[in-house]
Tab-separated table of C-alpha atoms in Angstrom:
chain	number	residue	atom	x	y	z
R	1	MET	CA	157.594	-33.330	-38.166
R	2	SER	CA	160.415	-31.758	-40.219
R	3	ASN	CA	159.562	-31.161	-43.830
R	4	THR	CA	162.589	-32.043	-46.179
R	5	THR	CA	161.098	-30.677	-49.592
R	6	SER	CA	162.758	-27.207	-49.767
R	7	THR	CA	166.352	-29.503	-48.868
R	8	ALA	CA	165.670	-32.048	-50.822
R	9	PRO	CA	168.436	-31.958	-53.962
R	10	THR	CA	166.547	-30.030	-57.664
R	11	ILE	CA	166.675	-32.567	-60.734
R	12	GLY	CA	166.237	-30.538	-63.785
R	13	PHE	CA	164.458	-32.354	-66.608
R	14	VAL	CA	164.505	-32.933	-70.297
R	15	SER	CA	162.681	-35.063	-72.458
R	16	LEU	CA	162.175	-35.140	-76.230
R	17	GLY	CA	161.274	-37.627	-79.021
R	18	CYS	CA	158.215	-39.499	-79.651
R	19	PRO	CA	155.039	-40.618	-76.877
R	20	LYS	CA	156.963	-43.977	-75.534
R	21	ASN	CA	159.954	-41.586	-74.375
R	22	LEU	CA	157.175	-39.431	-73.011
R	23	VAL	CA	156.703	-42.031	-71.579
R	24	ASP	CA	159.679	-42.808	-69.823
R	25	SER	CA	160.103	-39.444	-68.540
R	26	GLU	CA	156.648	-39.821	-66.551
R	27	ARG	CA	158.366	-42.708	-65.437
R	28	ILE	CA	161.730	-41.810	-63.630
R	29	LEU	CA	160.099	-38.199	-62.804
R	30	THR	CA	157.166	-40.744	-60.760
R	31	GLU	CA	160.711	-42.992	-58.892
R	32	LEU	CA	162.433	-39.622	-59.152
R	33	ARG	CA	159.242	-38.001	-56.964
R	34	THR	CA	158.538	-40.986	-54.395
R	35	ASP	CA	161.979	-40.651	-53.861
R	36	GLY	CA	162.058	-37.350	-52.407
R	37	TYR	CA	163.523	-35.630	-55.237
R	38	GLN	CA	162.002	-31.803	-56.612
R	39	VAL	CA	162.011	-31.832	-60.006
R	40	VAL	CA	162.821	-28.294	-61.556
R	41	SER	CA	161.831	-26.945	-64.611
R	42	SER	CA	165.019	-24.794	-65.147
R	43	TYR	CA	168.888	-25.311	-65.140
R	44	GLU	CA	169.928	-22.848	-63.170
R	45	GLY	CA	170.365	-23.911	-59.363
R	46	ALA	CA	169.310	-27.384	-60.253
R	47	ASP	CA	171.328	-30.546	-58.222
R	48	LEU	CA	171.430	-32.179	-61.117
R	49	VAL	CA	170.274	-32.759	-65.248
R	50	ILE	CA	168.610	-35.628	-67.156
R	51	VAL	CA	168.055	-35.966	-70.921
R	52	ASN	CA	165.830	-38.171	-72.101
R	53	THR	CA	167.269	-37.786	-75.693
R	54	CYS	CA	165.974	-39.682	-79.164
R	55	GLY	CA	168.141	-40.648	-81.861
R	56	PHE	CA	165.656	-41.912	-84.691
R	57	ILE	CA	166.466	-39.572	-87.048
R	58	GLU	CA	169.152	-37.216	-87.901
R	59	GLY	CA	167.068	-34.043	-87.450
R	60	ALA	CA	166.997	-36.045	-83.541
R	61	VAL	CA	169.789	-36.719	-83.216
R	62	GLN	CA	170.982	-33.489	-83.473
R	63	GLU	CA	168.244	-31.671	-81.231
R	64	SER	CA	169.818	-34.709	-78.946
R	65	LEU	CA	173.083	-33.787	-79.450
R	66	GLU	CA	172.485	-29.747	-78.447
R	67	ALA	CA	169.802	-30.039	-75.669
R	68	ILE	CA	173.135	-31.839	-73.913
R	69	GLY	CA	175.402	-29.434	-74.730
R	70	GLU	CA	172.690	-26.269	-73.705
R	71	ALA	CA	172.510	-28.850	-70.104
R	72	LEU	CA	176.178	-28.927	-69.984
R	73	ALA	CA	177.404	-24.992	-70.744
R	74	GLU	CA	174.264	-24.492	-67.968
R	75	ASN	CA	174.559	-27.023	-65.420
R	76	GLY	CA	177.651	-28.893	-65.492
R	77	LYS	CA	176.626	-31.798	-63.951
R	78	VAL	CA	174.506	-34.238	-67.018
R	79	ILE	CA	172.904	-37.695	-66.579
R	80	VAL	CA	171.875	-38.645	-70.237
R	81	THR	CA	169.802	-41.437	-71.416
R	82	GLY	CA	166.946	-42.885	-73.621
R	83	CYS	CA	167.246	-43.963	-77.523
R	84	LEU	CA	170.559	-41.759	-78.463
R	85	GLY	CA	171.713	-43.302	-75.084
R	86	ALA	CA	172.588	-46.476	-77.103
R	87	LYS	CA	175.225	-44.597	-79.137
R	88	GLU	CA	177.523	-43.980	-76.241
R	89	ASN	CA	180.227	-43.505	-78.392
R	90	GLN	CA	179.097	-40.196	-80.467
R	91	ILE	CA	177.555	-38.845	-77.613
R	92	ARG	CA	181.346	-38.800	-75.611
R	93	GLU	CA	182.311	-37.514	-79.248
R	94	VAL	CA	180.493	-34.666	-79.143
R	95	HIS	CA	179.721	-34.436	-75.040
R	96	PRO	CA	183.168	-36.002	-73.238
R	97	LYS	CA	182.101	-33.950	-69.646
R	98	VAL	CA	178.506	-35.496	-69.738
R	99	LEU	CA	178.224	-37.821	-66.426
R	100	GLU	CA	177.093	-41.171	-67.035
R	101	ILE	CA	174.700	-42.699	-70.321
R	102	THR	CA	172.241	-45.295	-70.339
R	103	GLY	CA	169.715	-46.724	-72.851
R	104	PRO	CA	166.728	-46.563	-73.219
R	105	HIS	CA	163.785	-47.470	-70.537
R	106	SER	CA	166.585	-47.889	-68.086
R	107	TYR	CA	165.164	-46.559	-64.522
R	108	GLU	CA	167.083	-48.494	-62.184
R	109	GLN	CA	170.254	-47.258	-63.985
R	110	VAL	CA	168.825	-44.043	-64.025
R	111	LEU	CA	168.166	-43.663	-60.374
R	112	LYS	CA	171.184	-45.585	-59.706
R	113	HIS	CA	172.960	-42.617	-61.392
R	114	VAL	CA	171.206	-39.950	-59.748
R	115	HIS	CA	171.925	-41.392	-56.234
R	116	THR	CA	175.043	-41.242	-56.678
R	117	TYR	CA	175.308	-37.365	-57.455
R	118	ALA	CA	172.476	-36.184	-55.594
R	119	PRO	CA	172.266	-38.449	-52.533
R	120	LYS	CA	168.675	-39.200	-51.497
R	121	PRO	CA	166.699	-37.388	-49.769
R	122	GLU	CA	165.201	-38.347	-46.175
R	123	TYR	CA	162.289	-38.961	-47.836
R	124	ASN	CA	158.800	-37.606	-45.373
R	125	PRO	CA	155.413	-39.120	-47.178
R	126	PHE	CA	153.748	-36.993	-45.782
R	127	THR	CA	155.460	-33.700	-47.195
R	128	SER	CA	156.390	-34.950	-51.162
R	129	LEU	CA	153.235	-36.634	-51.651
R	130	VAL	CA	152.563	-38.891	-55.146
R	131	PRO	CA	149.962	-39.015	-57.084
R	132	ALA	CA	148.679	-43.046	-57.344
R	133	GLN	CA	148.457	-42.667	-61.424
R	134	GLY	CA	152.231	-40.997	-60.959
R	135	ILE	CA	153.908	-37.544	-63.028
R	136	LYS	CA	152.596	-37.251	-65.862
R	137	LEU	CA	153.508	-35.094	-68.738
R	138	THR	CA	150.462	-34.427	-70.578
R	139	PRO	CA	147.081	-32.471	-69.563
R	140	LYS	CA	145.618	-33.676	-67.179
R	141	HIS	CA	142.203	-35.235	-69.621
R	142	TYR	CA	145.423	-37.518	-71.997
R	143	ALA	CA	147.686	-40.089	-71.332
R	144	TYR	CA	150.247	-41.967	-72.954
R	145	LEU	CA	150.111	-45.677	-71.810
R	146	LYS	CA	152.451	-48.118	-72.995
R	147	ILE	CA	151.496	-51.885	-73.508
R	148	SER	CA	154.819	-53.374	-74.740
R	149	GLU	CA	158.157	-52.331	-75.182
R	150	GLY	CA	160.940	-52.671	-78.330
R	151	CYS	CA	159.936	-54.689	-81.902
R	152	ASN	CA	160.885	-57.737	-83.866
R	153	HIS	CA	160.719	-56.381	-87.079
R	154	ARG	CA	164.219	-54.917	-88.883
R	155	CYS	CA	162.479	-52.198	-91.585
R	156	THR	CA	165.974	-51.625	-93.328
R	157	PHE	CA	165.207	-47.512	-92.660
R	158	CYS	CA	164.681	-48.439	-88.877
R	159	ILE	CA	167.289	-48.544	-85.815
R	160	ILE	CA	164.748	-48.946	-82.763
R	161	PRO	CA	165.372	-52.723	-82.741
R	162	SER	CA	168.967	-52.250	-82.030
R	163	MET	CA	168.278	-49.891	-79.759
R	164	ARG	CA	165.192	-50.495	-77.107
R	165	GLY	CA	165.427	-54.733	-78.447
R	166	ASP	CA	162.836	-56.754	-79.499
R	167	LEU	CA	159.044	-56.830	-78.266
R	168	ASP	CA	159.088	-57.434	-74.287
R	169	SER	CA	155.094	-56.873	-73.884
R	170	ARG	CA	153.576	-55.834	-70.909
R	171	PRO	CA	151.241	-57.614	-68.126
R	172	ILE	CA	148.173	-57.268	-69.635
R	173	GLY	CA	146.865	-57.210	-65.721
R	174	SER	CA	149.767	-54.178	-65.010
R	175	VAL	CA	148.880	-52.466	-67.930
R	176	LEU	CA	145.109	-52.316	-66.997
R	177	ASP	CA	146.136	-51.377	-63.535
R	178	GLU	CA	147.483	-48.080	-64.825
R	179	ALA	CA	144.550	-47.555	-67.543
R	180	LYS	CA	142.536	-47.542	-64.305
R	181	ARG	CA	144.382	-44.880	-62.093
R	182	LEU	CA	144.325	-43.027	-65.367
R	183	ALA	CA	140.826	-43.242	-65.808
R	184	GLU	CA	139.973	-42.436	-61.745
R	185	ALA	CA	142.574	-39.413	-62.111
R	186	GLY	CA	140.927	-37.538	-64.069
R	187	VAL	CA	142.265	-38.881	-67.951
R	188	LYS	CA	139.858	-39.019	-70.795
R	189	GLU	CA	140.829	-40.109	-73.200
R	190	LEU	CA	143.886	-43.292	-73.495
R	191	LEU	CA	146.421	-43.022	-76.489
R	192	VAL	CA	147.403	-46.628	-76.402
R	193	ILE	CA	151.591	-46.592	-77.988
R	194	SER	CA	153.763	-49.189	-77.970
R	195	GLN	CA	156.761	-49.518	-80.970
R	196	ASP	CA	153.894	-52.399	-82.435
R	197	THR	CA	150.785	-52.518	-80.666
R	198	SER	CA	148.805	-55.049	-82.550
R	199	ALA	CA	151.643	-57.597	-82.211
R	200	TYR	CA	150.719	-57.321	-78.050
R	201	GLY	CA	151.668	-60.213	-76.566
R	202	VAL	CA	153.317	-62.336	-79.181
R	203	ASP	CA	156.428	-62.431	-77.364
R	204	ILE	CA	154.840	-64.273	-74.407
R	205	LYS	CA	152.581	-66.475	-76.891
R	206	HIS	CA	149.586	-64.454	-75.674
R	207	ARG	CA	149.823	-65.466	-71.991
R	208	THR	CA	146.517	-65.521	-70.217
R	209	GLY	CA	146.514	-63.293	-67.222
R	210	PHE	CA	144.488	-61.809	-64.959
R	211	TRP	CA	142.635	-58.496	-64.404
R	212	ASN	CA	139.685	-57.308	-61.431
R	213	GLY	CA	139.645	-61.355	-60.833
R	214	GLN	CA	138.819	-62.670	-64.626
R	215	PRO	CA	141.280	-64.353	-66.622
R	216	VAL	CA	142.136	-61.743	-70.051
R	217	LYS	CA	143.927	-62.730	-72.728
R	218	THR	CA	147.574	-60.953	-73.635
R	219	ASP	CA	146.458	-59.657	-77.000
R	220	MET	CA	145.608	-56.364	-78.645
R	221	VAL	CA	141.463	-56.585	-79.177
R	222	SER	CA	141.782	-57.749	-74.738
R	223	LEU	CA	143.380	-55.212	-74.477
R	224	CYS	CA	140.593	-53.280	-75.970
R	225	GLU	CA	137.280	-55.145	-74.787
R	226	GLN	CA	138.811	-54.744	-71.622
R	227	LEU	CA	139.625	-50.796	-71.595
R	228	SER	CA	136.185	-49.955	-72.979
R	229	SER	CA	135.215	-50.846	-69.813
R	230	LEU	CA	137.049	-47.744	-67.949
R	231	GLY	CA	134.182	-45.297	-69.592
R	232	VAL	CA	137.074	-43.062	-71.354
R	233	TRP	CA	138.125	-42.078	-75.320
R	234	VAL	CA	140.589	-45.113	-76.166
R	235	ARG	CA	143.126	-44.028	-79.227
R	236	LEU	CA	145.039	-46.527	-80.895
R	237	HIS	CA	148.280	-45.797	-82.649
R	238	TYR	CA	151.937	-47.513	-84.097
R	239	VAL	CA	149.073	-50.070	-85.655
R	240	TYR	CA	150.917	-52.755	-88.225
R	241	PRO	CA	147.838	-54.423	-90.410
R	242	TYR	CA	148.112	-57.775	-88.916
R	243	PRO	CA	145.414	-59.979	-90.232
R	244	HIS	CA	143.351	-60.092	-86.234
R	245	VAL	CA	143.649	-56.235	-86.389
R	246	ASP	CA	140.181	-56.528	-88.337
R	247	ASN	CA	138.745	-57.575	-85.285
R	248	VAL	CA	138.853	-54.284	-83.825
R	249	ILE	CA	136.541	-52.712	-86.402
R	250	PRO	CA	133.519	-54.132	-85.373
R	251	LEU	CA	134.805	-52.234	-81.370
R	252	MET	CA	134.625	-49.365	-82.974
R	253	ALA	CA	131.514	-49.961	-85.111
R	254	GLU	CA	129.838	-50.255	-81.168
R	255	GLY	CA	131.821	-47.262	-79.712
R	256	LYS	CA	133.633	-49.059	-77.296
R	257	ILE	CA	136.772	-47.293	-78.663
R	258	LEU	CA	137.589	-44.261	-81.540
R	259	PRO	CA	136.977	-45.261	-84.560
R	260	TYR	CA	140.793	-44.343	-85.622
R	261	LEU	CA	143.402	-45.924	-86.461
R	262	ASP	CA	147.044	-45.619	-87.523
R	263	ILE	CA	149.288	-47.709	-89.157
R	264	PRO	CA	152.538	-46.884	-90.364
R	265	LEU	CA	152.222	-47.908	-94.382
R	266	GLN	CA	155.504	-46.939	-95.207
R	267	HIS	CA	155.485	-47.043	-99.569
R	268	ALA	CA	152.849	-48.334	-101.779
R	269	SER	CA	155.548	-50.025	-104.237
R	270	PRO	CA	155.879	-53.653	-103.898
R	271	LYS	CA	159.448	-53.337	-104.937
R	272	ILE	CA	160.182	-50.576	-102.162
R	273	LEU	CA	158.666	-52.538	-99.357
R	274	LYS	CA	160.683	-55.792	-100.185
R	275	ALA	CA	163.532	-53.578	-99.921
R	276	MET	CA	162.402	-51.212	-96.618
R	277	LYS	CA	161.304	-55.311	-95.481
R	278	ARG	CA	158.175	-54.138	-94.637
R	279	PRO	CA	154.569	-56.568	-94.571
R	280	GLY	CA	151.585	-55.963	-96.329
R	281	SER	CA	150.253	-55.955	-99.358
R	282	VAL	CA	149.503	-53.167	-101.539
R	283	GLU	CA	146.169	-54.310	-103.009
R	284	ARG	CA	145.266	-56.414	-99.905
R	285	THR	CA	145.597	-53.044	-97.810
R	286	LEU	CA	143.281	-51.397	-100.092
R	287	GLU	CA	140.870	-53.879	-99.751
R	288	ARG	CA	140.627	-54.308	-95.970
R	289	ILE	CA	140.290	-50.392	-96.132
R	290	LYS	CA	137.186	-50.526	-97.770
R	291	ARG	CA	135.672	-53.579	-96.118
R	292	TRP	CA	136.683	-51.502	-92.531
R	293	ARG	CA	134.563	-48.873	-93.435
R	294	GLU	CA	131.648	-50.647	-94.441
R	295	ILE	CA	132.150	-52.146	-91.667
R	296	CYS	CA	132.712	-48.336	-89.413
R	297	PRO	CA	131.959	-45.855	-91.632
R	298	GLU	CA	132.888	-43.539	-88.785
R	299	LEU	CA	137.013	-44.590	-89.405
R	300	THR	CA	139.159	-42.069	-89.113
R	301	LEU	CA	142.803	-43.729	-90.630
R	302	ARG	CA	145.547	-41.989	-90.008
R	303	SER	CA	149.055	-43.365	-91.475
R	304	THR	CA	152.759	-42.540	-92.347
R	305	PHE	CA	154.941	-42.691	-95.932
R	306	ILE	CA	158.878	-42.257	-97.170
R	307	VAL	CA	159.459	-40.806	-99.990
R	308	GLY	CA	162.802	-40.843	-101.494
R	309	PHE	CA	164.047	-44.249	-100.239
R	310	PRO	CA	167.032	-45.879	-101.905
R	311	GLY	CA	165.901	-47.236	-105.771
R	312	GLU	CA	162.530	-44.797	-105.134
R	313	THR	CA	162.236	-44.484	-109.542
R	314	GLU	CA	159.895	-42.366	-111.105
R	315	GLU	CA	157.215	-45.559	-110.681
R	316	ASP	CA	157.904	-46.757	-108.027
R	317	PHE	CA	156.741	-43.036	-106.792
R	318	ALA	CA	153.771	-43.450	-109.297
R	319	MET	CA	152.461	-45.995	-107.139
R	320	LEU	CA	152.421	-43.664	-103.978
R	321	LEU	CA	150.685	-41.006	-105.330
R	322	ASP	CA	147.550	-44.543	-107.091
R	323	PHE	CA	147.517	-45.423	-103.627
R	324	LEU	CA	146.979	-42.444	-101.837
R	325	SER	CA	143.872	-41.306	-103.914
R	326	GLU	CA	141.828	-44.437	-104.292
R	327	ALA	CA	142.546	-44.964	-100.749
R	328	LYS	CA	141.966	-41.657	-99.405
R	329	LEU	CA	143.408	-42.419	-95.921
R	330	ASP	CA	142.401	-38.841	-93.237
R	331	ARG	CA	145.335	-37.598	-91.786
R	332	VAL	CA	149.074	-38.404	-93.264
R	333	GLY	CA	152.027	-37.654	-92.369
R	334	CYS	CA	155.226	-37.904	-95.165
R	335	PHE	CA	158.891	-38.134	-94.121
R	336	LYS	CA	162.327	-37.343	-96.714
R	337	TYR	CA	164.199	-39.919	-96.349
R	338	SER	CA	167.963	-39.973	-94.302
R	339	PRO	CA	170.146	-42.271	-93.443
R	340	VAL	CA	170.133	-42.742	-90.158
R	341	GLU	CA	173.773	-44.243	-88.663
R	342	GLY	CA	173.383	-47.535	-88.281
R	343	ALA	CA	170.135	-48.407	-90.113
R	344	THR	CA	170.863	-50.898	-93.363
R	345	ALA	CA	169.328	-48.851	-96.055
R	346	ASN	CA	172.306	-47.260	-95.976
R	347	GLU	CA	174.325	-49.531	-97.940
R	348	LEU	CA	171.532	-49.800	-100.126
R	349	ASP	CA	172.161	-48.713	-104.331
R	350	ASP	CA	170.729	-45.899	-105.996
R	351	GLN	CA	170.123	-43.428	-103.449
R	352	VAL	CA	167.138	-40.619	-104.555
R	353	PRO	CA	168.946	-37.348	-105.106
R	354	GLU	CA	168.465	-34.723	-102.198
R	355	ASP	CA	166.892	-32.204	-104.974
R	356	ILE	CA	164.521	-35.120	-106.336
R	357	LYS	CA	163.012	-36.402	-102.483
R	358	GLU	CA	162.482	-32.661	-102.377
R	359	GLN	CA	160.189	-32.720	-105.306
R	360	ARG	CA	158.438	-36.144	-104.182
R	361	PHE	CA	157.852	-34.630	-101.336
R	362	HIS	CA	156.043	-31.530	-101.901
R	363	ARG	CA	153.721	-33.799	-104.691
R	364	PHE	CA	153.021	-36.436	-102.422
R	365	MET	CA	151.295	-33.077	-99.973
R	366	GLN	CA	149.856	-31.635	-102.221
R	367	LEU	CA	148.158	-34.365	-103.603
R	368	GLN	CA	147.234	-35.412	-99.983
R	369	GLN	CA	145.993	-31.770	-98.879
R	370	GLN	CA	143.372	-32.186	-101.708
R	371	ILE	CA	142.098	-35.542	-99.749
R	372	SER	CA	142.351	-34.279	-96.797
R	373	ALA	CA	140.166	-30.977	-97.013
R	374	GLN	CA	137.322	-32.626	-99.082
R	375	ARG	CA	137.676	-35.286	-96.340
R	376	LEU	CA	137.024	-32.345	-93.588
R	377	GLN	CA	134.704	-30.795	-95.950
R	378	ASP	CA	132.645	-33.816	-96.092
R	379	LYS	CA	132.316	-33.204	-92.351
R	380	ILE	CA	130.388	-29.525	-92.501
R	381	GLY	CA	126.624	-29.672	-91.433
R	382	LEU	CA	127.720	-32.830	-89.091
R	383	THR	CA	127.858	-33.279	-85.600
R	384	TYR	CA	130.121	-34.759	-83.661
R	385	PRO	CA	131.942	-35.177	-80.069
R	386	VAL	CA	134.562	-32.986	-79.192
R	387	ILE	CA	137.541	-33.710	-77.009
R	388	ILE	CA	138.471	-29.933	-75.220
R	389	ASP	CA	142.013	-29.063	-74.945
R	390	GLU	CA	141.897	-25.379	-74.335
R	391	VAL	CA	139.879	-22.665	-73.214
R	392	ASP	CA	141.342	-18.862	-73.854
R	393	GLU	CA	139.235	-15.411	-74.279
R	394	GLU	CA	138.663	-16.092	-77.636
R	395	GLY	CA	136.865	-19.589	-77.202
R	396	ALA	CA	137.838	-22.879	-77.317
R	397	ILE	CA	139.784	-25.471	-79.228
R	398	GLY	CA	138.663	-28.571	-79.451
R	399	ARG	CA	140.040	-32.153	-80.595
R	400	SER	CA	136.978	-33.976	-82.282
R	401	MET	CA	137.342	-38.296	-82.282
R	402	ALA	CA	139.701	-38.245	-85.278
R	403	ASP	CA	141.683	-35.815	-84.149
R	404	ALA	CA	145.755	-37.030	-81.962
R	405	PRO	CA	146.724	-34.471	-79.411
R	406	GLU	CA	149.746	-32.716	-81.706
R	407	ILE	CA	150.073	-34.567	-84.927
R	408	ASP	CA	146.079	-34.739	-86.168
R	409	GLY	CA	143.948	-31.207	-86.222
R	410	VAL	CA	142.080	-29.858	-84.431
R	411	VAL	CA	138.448	-27.888	-83.574
R	412	TYR	CA	138.511	-24.409	-83.195
R	413	LEU	CA	135.288	-22.881	-81.216
R	414	ASN	CA	134.985	-19.698	-81.459
R	415	GLY	CA	132.913	-17.802	-78.844
R	416	GLU	CA	132.986	-20.906	-76.927
R	417	THR	CA	134.503	-19.654	-73.738
R	418	SER	CA	132.353	-21.046	-70.738
R	419	LEU	CA	133.810	-24.488	-71.468
R	420	LYS	CA	136.508	-26.724	-69.673
R	421	THR	CA	140.011	-28.141	-71.032
R	422	GLY	CA	138.863	-32.117	-70.511
R	423	ASP	CA	135.145	-31.080	-71.520
R	424	ILE	CA	133.550	-33.490	-73.873
R	425	VAL	CA	131.047	-31.019	-76.270
R	426	GLN	CA	128.860	-32.856	-79.102
R	427	VAL	CA	129.756	-30.143	-82.017
R	428	ARG	CA	127.590	-29.042	-84.902
R	429	ILE	CA	130.772	-28.436	-88.028
R	430	GLU	CA	130.236	-25.089	-89.979
R	431	ASN	CA	133.780	-24.858	-91.655
R	432	ALA	CA	136.755	-26.078	-92.718
R	433	ASP	CA	140.386	-25.631	-94.202
R	434	GLU	CA	143.051	-28.719	-95.112
R	435	TYR	CA	143.445	-29.460	-91.553
R	436	ASP	CA	141.136	-27.816	-89.303
R	437	LEU	CA	137.451	-27.786	-88.327
R	438	TRP	CA	135.587	-24.615	-87.239
R	439	GLY	CA	132.098	-25.337	-85.556
R	440	SER	CA	129.996	-24.447	-82.748
R	441	VAL	CA	128.382	-25.933	-79.724
R	442	ALA	CA	124.892	-27.914	-80.321
R	443	ARG	CA	122.503	-26.794	-78.474
């Protein structure tokens, strides 16, 4: 039996952007490995380089263009895919020597181009095994579970629908099969992602699918119920605050899924929300947050906001600060509005000057730091389950149920060197700052 691995073409791979892009990268890498290609971590000597780009905001576009330029300079044979790939002309203007360009989630096209420039090797399944859960770019103990593509909203600051299309929900049986494979491979935490998680199944009228021989409705609540049977942490991201979101809060209170909701609220001024074409009423949102916390006191709320949106007055911004003070959200991200090529908000009147955006950003973050610091202080003396992300000679670093990887805080466990990555341990909280916690294993 000959081993073809050493002669298999090598593919360099760069993945940029959000977790949704990361899942696309994992899918492409799985297909490449299944076809017998070797994936390498450097450009040098690779037969071909794939750059999976992000194109959501100007900073991400520049980062993607720089990564393409670097791959061309270091290797010369480059295929581009991902969100920026939807703007082929923009890429070709800067980098005319790119071999091929495809848009997001174009797995088959990417593979076809790879086969053209680096012919498919003779495949030997005994020497090129691919794990059942596919190739993962995250650590072994957590994984992103993408449940749909695209979005039906037309927010004026966003170009995602023009790049990724309208909502396209995956069959629920397929999603749950993937989740089960991941859990069986040792994943302890599933992060449910999409452009709009609470709209899951809307495009197919919440059709009933089948899993494990049982009928299962294609909607977020049914999905959460089924995922809770796998015995792993389930964390929800990108959840628009539609009324049916109320139905997942009891699941959190019962410990079936993590008491964590990532809700992109974006603003609190009715005028600005209308200009953004965002759903939701501020008063109703505050009422619901209060009700959610009554049902599930452990609930952690994360959100993102934009300051300096066209037309935002000092009065609008004051409404946003008032909302923050009242909502007391646990985790908050803030972005200064920046024009995105193709977004309709670029044409709106009363663009806010950069210095005012900067000033509002700092005022926003200062207030939120105070709120976040207080909410973390309230945890001192309490005990929480913590999942361990890394261990070194100084101790361990983990995350509580309130912390998503890379975007939220961490829990430092100084001196706890005997723990292993992926362990879930009970930790007594002893100290806190604005974002992170310190504690020790409860014994």
